[in-house]
Coordinates of C-alpha atoms and ligand atoms in Angstrom, one line a residue:
M1 CA 0.1 0.0 -0.3
G2 CA 1.1 3.2 -0.4
V3 CA 0.0 7.1 -0.2
K4 CA -0.1 9.6 -3.4
V5 CA -0.9 12.9 -4.3
V6 CA -4.2 12.8 -6.2
G7 CA -5.2 16.2 -6.5
T8 CA -4.0 19.9 -5.8
G9 CA -5.7 23.6 -6.3
S10 CA -4.8 26.7 -5.4
Y11 CA -6.6 30.7 -5.1
I12 CA -5.0 33.7 -5.5
P13 CA -7.0 36.9 -5.3
E14 CA -7.5 39.0 -8.2
K15 CA -6.0 41.9 -7.0
V16 CA -2.4 43.0 -7.6
L17 CA -0.2 44.9 -5.2
T18 CA 3.4 45.8 -7.0
N19 CA 6.1 47.1 -5.8
I20 CA 5.7 50.5 -7.3
D21 CA 2.3 50.9 -5.3
L22 CA 4.1 50.2 -1.8
Q23 CA 6.6 53.4 -3.2
N24 CA 3.5 55.0 -2.7
M25 CA 2.6 53.6 0.6
V26 CA 6.4 53.8 2.5
D27 CA 9.5 54.8 2.1
T28 CA 10.9 51.9 -0.1
S29 CA 12.1 51.3 -3.4
D30 CA 11.4 48.6 -6.1
E31 CA 15.0 48.2 -6.4
W32 CA 15.3 47.3 -2.6
I33 CA 12.0 44.6 -2.3
R34 CA 13.4 43.2 -5.4
V35 CA 17.3 42.9 -4.5
R36 CA 16.6 41.8 -1.1
T37 CA 13.6 39.5 -1.7
G38 CA 13.0 39.0 -5.1
I39 CA 9.4 39.7 -4.5
V40 CA 7.8 42.0 -7.5
E41 CA 3.9 41.7 -6.4
R42 CA 2.2 40.2 -4.2
H43 CA -2.0 39.6 -4.6
I44 CA -4.2 41.0 -1.8
A45 CA -7.8 39.4 -0.6
P46 CA -10.8 41.6 -0.9
P47 CA -12.1 42.6 2.7
E48 CA -14.8 40.1 2.7
M49 CA -12.9 37.6 1.8
S50 CA -11.4 34.7 4.4
S51 CA -8.8 32.4 4.6
G52 CA -11.5 29.9 4.7
D53 CA -13.3 31.0 2.0
M54 CA -9.4 31.2 -0.1
A55 CA -9.2 27.6 1.2
S56 CA -12.3 26.5 0.3
I57 CA -11.8 27.4 -3.7
A58 CA -8.5 25.8 -3.9
A59 CA -10.0 22.7 -2.2
A60 CA -12.8 22.6 -4.7
R61 CA -10.3 23.0 -7.8
A62 CA -8.2 19.9 -5.8
L63 CA -11.2 17.8 -5.8
E64 CA -11.7 18.4 -9.0
M65 CA -8.3 17.4 -10.3
A66 CA -8.6 14.2 -8.5
G67 CA -11.9 13.6 -9.6
I68 CA -13.3 12.6 -6.1
A69 CA -16.6 13.8 -4.8
A70 CA -16.3 15.9 -1.3
S71 CA -17.9 13.1 0.5
E72 CA -15.1 10.8 0.8
I73 CA -12.7 13.0 2.0
S74 CA -12.0 11.3 6.1
A75 CA -9.7 14.1 7.1
I76 CA -9.7 18.2 6.5
V77 CA -6.5 20.1 8.1
V78 CA -6.1 23.9 7.8
A79 CA -2.5 25.1 8.3
T80 CA -3.6 28.8 9.0
T81 CA -1.8 31.9 11.2
T82 CA -4.8 33.9 9.7
P83 CA -8.0 31.8 10.9
D84 CA -11.6 33.1 9.9
H85 CA -12.1 32.8 13.8
V86 CA -10.3 32.0 16.8
F87 CA -12.9 29.4 17.3
P88 CA -14.9 27.4 15.5
N89 CA -11.8 26.2 13.2
T90 CA -11.6 27.0 9.8
A91 CA -11.4 23.7 8.6
A92 CA -15.0 23.2 10.2
L93 CA -15.6 26.0 7.4
V94 CA -14.1 24.7 4.5
Q95 CA -15.9 21.1 5.5
K96 CA -19.3 23.0 5.2
S97 CA -18.4 25.1 2.0
I98 CA -17.0 22.0 0.2
G99 CA -19.6 19.5 1.5
A100 CA -17.3 16.9 2.9
E101 CA -20.1 15.5 5.2
N102 CA -17.8 12.6 6.0
A103 CA -14.7 14.4 7.2
F104 CA -13.5 15.7 10.5
G105 CA -11.4 18.5 10.4
F106 CA -8.9 20.8 12.2
D107 CA -6.4 23.8 12.0
L108 CA -2.4 23.1 12.4
S109 CA -0.7 26.2 13.7
A110 CA 2.6 25.9 12.7
A111 CA 3.2 29.2 10.7
C112 CA 5.3 29.0 7.4
S113 CA 6.1 25.3 8.4
G114 CA 2.4 24.3 8.2
M115 CA 2.1 22.1 5.2
I116 CA 5.5 20.2 6.0
Y117 CA 4.1 19.1 9.2
S118 CA 0.3 18.8 8.1
L119 CA 1.5 16.1 5.2
E120 CA 2.9 14.4 8.4
L121 CA -0.2 14.0 10.0
A122 CA -2.0 13.2 6.5
Y123 CA 0.8 10.4 5.6
S124 CA 0.1 8.9 9.4
L125 CA -3.5 8.5 8.7
L126 CA -3.5 7.2 6.1
A127 CA -1.4 4.7 7.2
R128 CA -4.9 3.2 8.9
K129 CA -7.2 1.7 6.4
K130 CA -10.0 3.8 8.3
Y131 CA -9.0 6.7 6.4
R132 CA -9.0 7.2 2.4
Y133 CA -8.6 10.4 1.6
V134 CA -6.8 13.8 3.5
L135 CA -7.2 17.1 2.3
L136 CA -4.6 19.2 3.2
C137 CA -4.8 23.3 3.0
G138 CA -2.6 26.1 3.5
A139 CA -4.5 29.4 3.2
E140 CA -3.5 32.6 4.6
K141 CA -5.0 36.1 4.7
L142 CA -1.4 38.0 5.7
S143 CA -2.8 41.0 4.5
A144 CA -5.4 41.1 7.6
I145 CA -2.3 41.2 10.1
T146 CA 0.2 43.3 8.3
N147 CA 1.4 46.7 9.1
W148 CA 0.9 48.7 6.1
K149 CA 2.8 51.8 7.8
D150 CA 5.9 49.6 8.9
R151 CA 8.4 48.9 5.6
N152 CA 10.2 46.1 7.1
T153 CA 7.4 43.9 6.7
C154 CA 4.6 45.2 4.6
V155 CA 6.9 44.4 1.7
L156 CA 6.9 41.0 2.4
F157 CA 3.9 39.0 2.6
G158 CA 0.7 38.5 0.3
D159 CA -2.9 36.5 0.7
G160 CA -3.7 32.9 -1.1
A161 CA -4.2 29.5 -0.3
G162 CA -3.5 26.0 -1.8
A163 CA -4.8 22.6 -1.2
V164 CA -3.6 19.1 -1.8
I165 CA -5.4 15.3 -1.2
L166 CA -3.4 12.8 -0.6
G167 CA -5.2 9.0 -1.2
R168 CA -4.4 5.7 -0.1
T169 CA -3.4 3.8 -3.3
D170 CA -2.1 0.0 -4.0
D171 CA 1.0 1.3 -5.8
D172 CA 3.8 0.8 -3.3
E173 CA 6.0 3.3 -4.8
S174 CA 4.5 6.7 -3.9
G175 CA 4.6 8.0 -0.3
Q176 CA 6.2 9.4 2.1
L177 CA 10.6 8.7 2.2
A178 CA 11.7 11.0 4.7
S179 CA 10.9 13.6 7.3
D180 CA 12.6 15.6 9.4
L181 CA 10.5 18.0 11.8
H182 CA 11.6 20.5 14.1
T183 CA 10.4 22.8 17.0
N184 CA 12.7 25.3 19.2
G185 CA 10.6 27.7 21.1
S186 CA 13.9 29.5 22.1
Y187 CA 13.1 32.0 19.5
S188 CA 9.7 32.5 19.7
D189 CA 10.0 36.0 19.9
I190 CA 11.7 36.9 16.6
L191 CA 8.7 36.2 14.4
K192 CA 5.3 36.8 16.4
L193 CA 1.7 38.4 16.6
P194 CA 2.2 39.7 20.0
A195 CA -1.8 40.5 20.9
G196 CA -4.9 39.4 20.1
G197 CA -4.2 35.8 21.8
S198 CA -5.0 34.5 25.9
R199 CA -1.4 36.2 26.8
Q200 CA -2.3 39.5 25.7
P201 CA -6.0 40.3 24.8
A202 CA -7.0 42.9 22.3
S203 CA -7.8 46.2 23.8
H204 CA -7.5 49.9 23.0
E205 CA -4.0 49.6 24.2
T206 CA -3.1 46.9 22.3
V207 CA -4.3 48.3 19.0
E208 CA -3.0 51.8 19.6
Q209 CA 0.5 49.6 19.9
G210 CA 0.0 48.0 16.6
L211 CA 0.5 45.0 18.2
H212 CA -2.0 42.6 16.3
Y213 CA 0.4 43.4 13.4
I214 CA 3.3 40.8 12.2
S215 CA 6.4 41.3 14.0
M216 CA 9.9 40.3 12.6
Q217 CA 13.7 40.5 13.4
G218 CA 14.3 40.2 9.9
K219 CA 18.3 39.9 9.5
E220 CA 18.4 36.9 12.5
T221 CA 15.4 35.4 11.1
F222 CA 17.0 35.1 7.9
K223 CA 20.0 33.3 9.4
L224 CA 18.2 30.9 11.2
A225 CA 16.2 29.9 7.7
V226 CA 19.2 29.0 5.7
N227 CA 20.8 26.9 8.6
A228 CA 17.6 25.0 9.8
M229 CA 16.1 24.4 5.8
T230 CA 19.4 23.6 4.5
S231 CA 19.8 20.8 7.2
A232 CA 16.5 19.2 7.1
C233 CA 17.1 19.1 3.3
K234 CA 20.2 17.3 4.2
N235 CA 18.4 14.6 6.8
V236 CA 16.0 13.9 4.8
L237 CA 18.0 13.0 1.7
A238 CA 20.3 10.7 4.5
E239 CA 17.1 9.2 5.7
A240 CA 16.3 7.7 2.9
Q241 CA 19.8 7.5 0.7
I242 CA 18.5 9.2 -1.6
D243 CA 21.0 11.5 -3.8
V244 CA 19.7 14.8 -4.5
S245 CA 20.4 14.5 -8.3
Q246 CA 17.7 12.0 -7.8
V247 CA 15.2 14.8 -6.6
K248 CA 12.5 15.7 -9.6
L249 CA 11.8 19.0 -7.7
V250 CA 12.4 20.9 -4.5
I251 CA 9.9 23.4 -3.2
P252 CA 11.3 25.5 -0.1
H253 CA 8.7 27.7 1.5
Q254 CA 8.6 31.2 -0.6
A255 CA 10.0 33.8 1.8
N256 CA 12.9 35.4 0.1
K257 CA 14.6 34.4 -3.2
R258 CA 18.0 35.2 -1.0
I259 CA 17.1 32.2 1.6
I260 CA 15.9 29.9 -1.2
E261 CA 19.1 30.6 -3.5
A262 CA 21.4 30.1 -0.6
V263 CA 19.3 26.7 0.7
A264 CA 19.5 25.8 -2.8
Q265 CA 23.7 26.4 -3.1
R266 CA 24.2 24.8 0.1
I267 CA 22.3 21.4 -1.1
D268 CA 23.4 21.3 -4.0
V269 CA 20.4 21.4 -6.4
K270 CA 20.4 22.7 -10.2
E271 CA 18.1 25.6 -11.2
E272 CA 16.2 23.5 -13.0
Q273 CA 15.6 21.3 -10.0
L274 CA 14.2 24.2 -7.7
F275 CA 10.6 26.0 -7.5
V276 CA 10.4 29.6 -7.4
N277 CA 7.5 32.0 -7.3
V278 CA 8.0 34.8 -4.6
H279 CA 8.2 36.8 -7.3
K280 CA 4.5 36.8 -7.8
Y281 CA 3.5 36.0 -4.3
G282 CA 5.5 37.5 -1.9
N283 CA 5.5 35.5 1.5
T284 CA 2.1 33.6 2.1
S285 CA 3.4 31.5 4.8
A286 CA 1.5 28.8 5.7
A287 CA 0.0 28.6 1.9
S288 CA 3.1 28.9 0.1
V289 CA 4.2 25.5 -0.3
S290 CA 1.1 24.0 -1.6
I291 CA 0.5 26.6 -3.6
C292 CA 3.7 25.7 -5.8
L293 CA 2.8 22.2 -5.5
D294 CA -0.1 22.9 -7.3
E295 CA 1.5 25.1 -9.8
A296 CA 4.6 22.7 -10.4
F297 CA 2.0 20.1 -11.2
R298 CA 0.1 22.5 -13.2
E299 CA 2.8 23.1 -15.0
G300 CA 3.9 19.6 -15.7
R301 CA 7.2 20.1 -13.8
I302 CA 6.6 17.2 -11.7
T303 CA 4.7 14.2 -12.6
K304 CA 3.1 10.5 -11.0
G305 CA 6.2 8.8 -9.6
D306 CA 8.6 11.8 -9.3
I307 CA 10.7 12.3 -6.2
V308 CA 9.7 15.6 -4.3
L309 CA 11.9 17.3 -1.5
L310 CA 9.5 20.0 -0.1
V311 CA 11.3 22.2 3.3
A312 CA 10.1 25.1 5.4
F313 CA 10.7 27.4 8.0
G314 CA 8.7 29.7 10.1
A315 CA 7.4 31.4 13.3
G316 CA 7.8 29.1 16.6
L317 CA 10.3 28.2 15.4
T318 CA 8.9 25.4 13.6
W319 CA 11.1 23.7 10.6
G320 CA 11.0 20.6 8.7
A321 CA 11.2 18.7 5.3
Q322 CA 9.2 16.0 3.3
L323 CA 11.0 13.8 0.9
I324 CA 7.7 12.3 -0.6
R325 CA 7.3 10.1 -3.9
V326 CA 4.4 11.8 -5.8
Ligands
UT7_401 O1 8.5 33.0 6.6 C1 9.0 32.8 7.4 C2 10.0 33.9 8.0 N1 10.7 35.2 7.4 C3 11.5 34.9 6.7 O2 12.1 34.2 6.6 C4 12.2 36.5 6.3 C5 13.3 36.6 6.4 N2 13.9 37.7 6.8 C6 14.4 38.6 5.3 O3 14.0 38.2 4.6 C7 15.3 39.9 5.3 O4 16.2 39.7 6.4 C8 14.1 41.0 5.2 C9 14.3 40.7 3.6 C10 13.3 40.9 5.7 C11 15.7 42.3 5.5 O5 16.7 42.1 4.5 P1 18.0 42.5 5.4 O6 18.6 42.4 3.8 O7 18.1 41.3 6.3 O8 18.0 43.9 5.6 P2 17.8 44.4 6.7 O9 16.8 44.2 7.8 O10 19.6 44.1 7.4 O11 17.8 45.9 6.6 C12 18.7 46.4 5.6 C13 18.4 47.9 5.9 C14 18.2 48.4 7.2 O12 18.8 50.2 7.4 P3 19.5 50.3 7.8 O13 19.3 50.3 9.2 O14 20.6 49.4 7.2 O15 19.7 52.1 7.6 C15 16.4 48.9 6.9 O16 15.8 49.9 7.9 O17 17.5 48.3 5.0 C16 15.8 49.2 5.5 N3 15.1 48.3 5.1 C17 14.2 48.7 4.0 N4 14.7 49.8 3.0 C18 14.1 49.9 2.2 C19 14.1 47.7 5.5 N5 12.7 47.5 5.1 C20 12.9 48.2 3.8 C21 12.2 48.6 2.9 N6 12.6 49.1 1.9 N7 11.0 47.9 2.7

């Protein structure tokens, strides 16, 4: 028995916010953003649209590709840092929206590593005969928690959602070849949303101080990301005893082109083995890896039986890699 990717989907909001637009909002320049991050534009969801709405559209597209009914889904995991509500969970909203009446669902909070962690759960669930298909969504409306007056962060993020359906198959080849997941709470302060939780509930003061926006120590995060992602990639390749040349595509979390290139260089990945779309969408946190996976399938860069290396790093700190045969 194996587990394979049976369908993927994504949703990117229509509205584009370019670097030039940002030049008129904060003290920045198109050149600075391109050179330091590789980002050219990002997409912003309309006010009435939530992460759950975007996840539902991506999920419907993944169901269409898979050619299965929503009622066949056993479990839904929504990885997000921007859930529709603290509760109910966003997965419940997706379940209702796509009509997956037989699925149980929950949200997963692991920031940008959300899809890497979700995949671990999906492969574990599908090892049991009880479950046939698991739907993973990564969805973010980061524009809702971005301080549009802070040039250190507002140029980096975008909105969007991706979805992946994994299913049990008789083909023994497909499945998880290796994984490497980590958390280090010692660095929890370098990237966070300070207020709005039980430690610092929302109040007039927290709103006045802008504590409901993303706060990040960029340089520190950069260095940690490169080292952690490199080591996770090396660990999964070693565990599976697979040479990097056998990997069809490396899909890294899309936070910064310089981070992606630094990791690629350290693990000796060729340009054609590397998936990059940060220039189009910016950093979409938990959504980024699943959006990439969907684009990679639809652009024909990967196909059934290929070995794919997915790797991410985010707040927590959380990081990890998955080496899978799709
Ligand atoms: O999703 C996972 C977690 N996130 C990440 O992995 C992001 C990691 N960090 C980064 O991508 C980079 O650190 C940034 C893109 C955030 C910043 O790039 P950097 O090369 O590390 O720049 P810096 O923070 O060292 O800032 C350099 C200068 C500073 O000016 P001074 O102090 O040298 O005078 C900043 O004030 O650039 C200034 N700066 C800007 N200038 C123009 C910061 N943001 C901007 C901006 N436009 N938007």
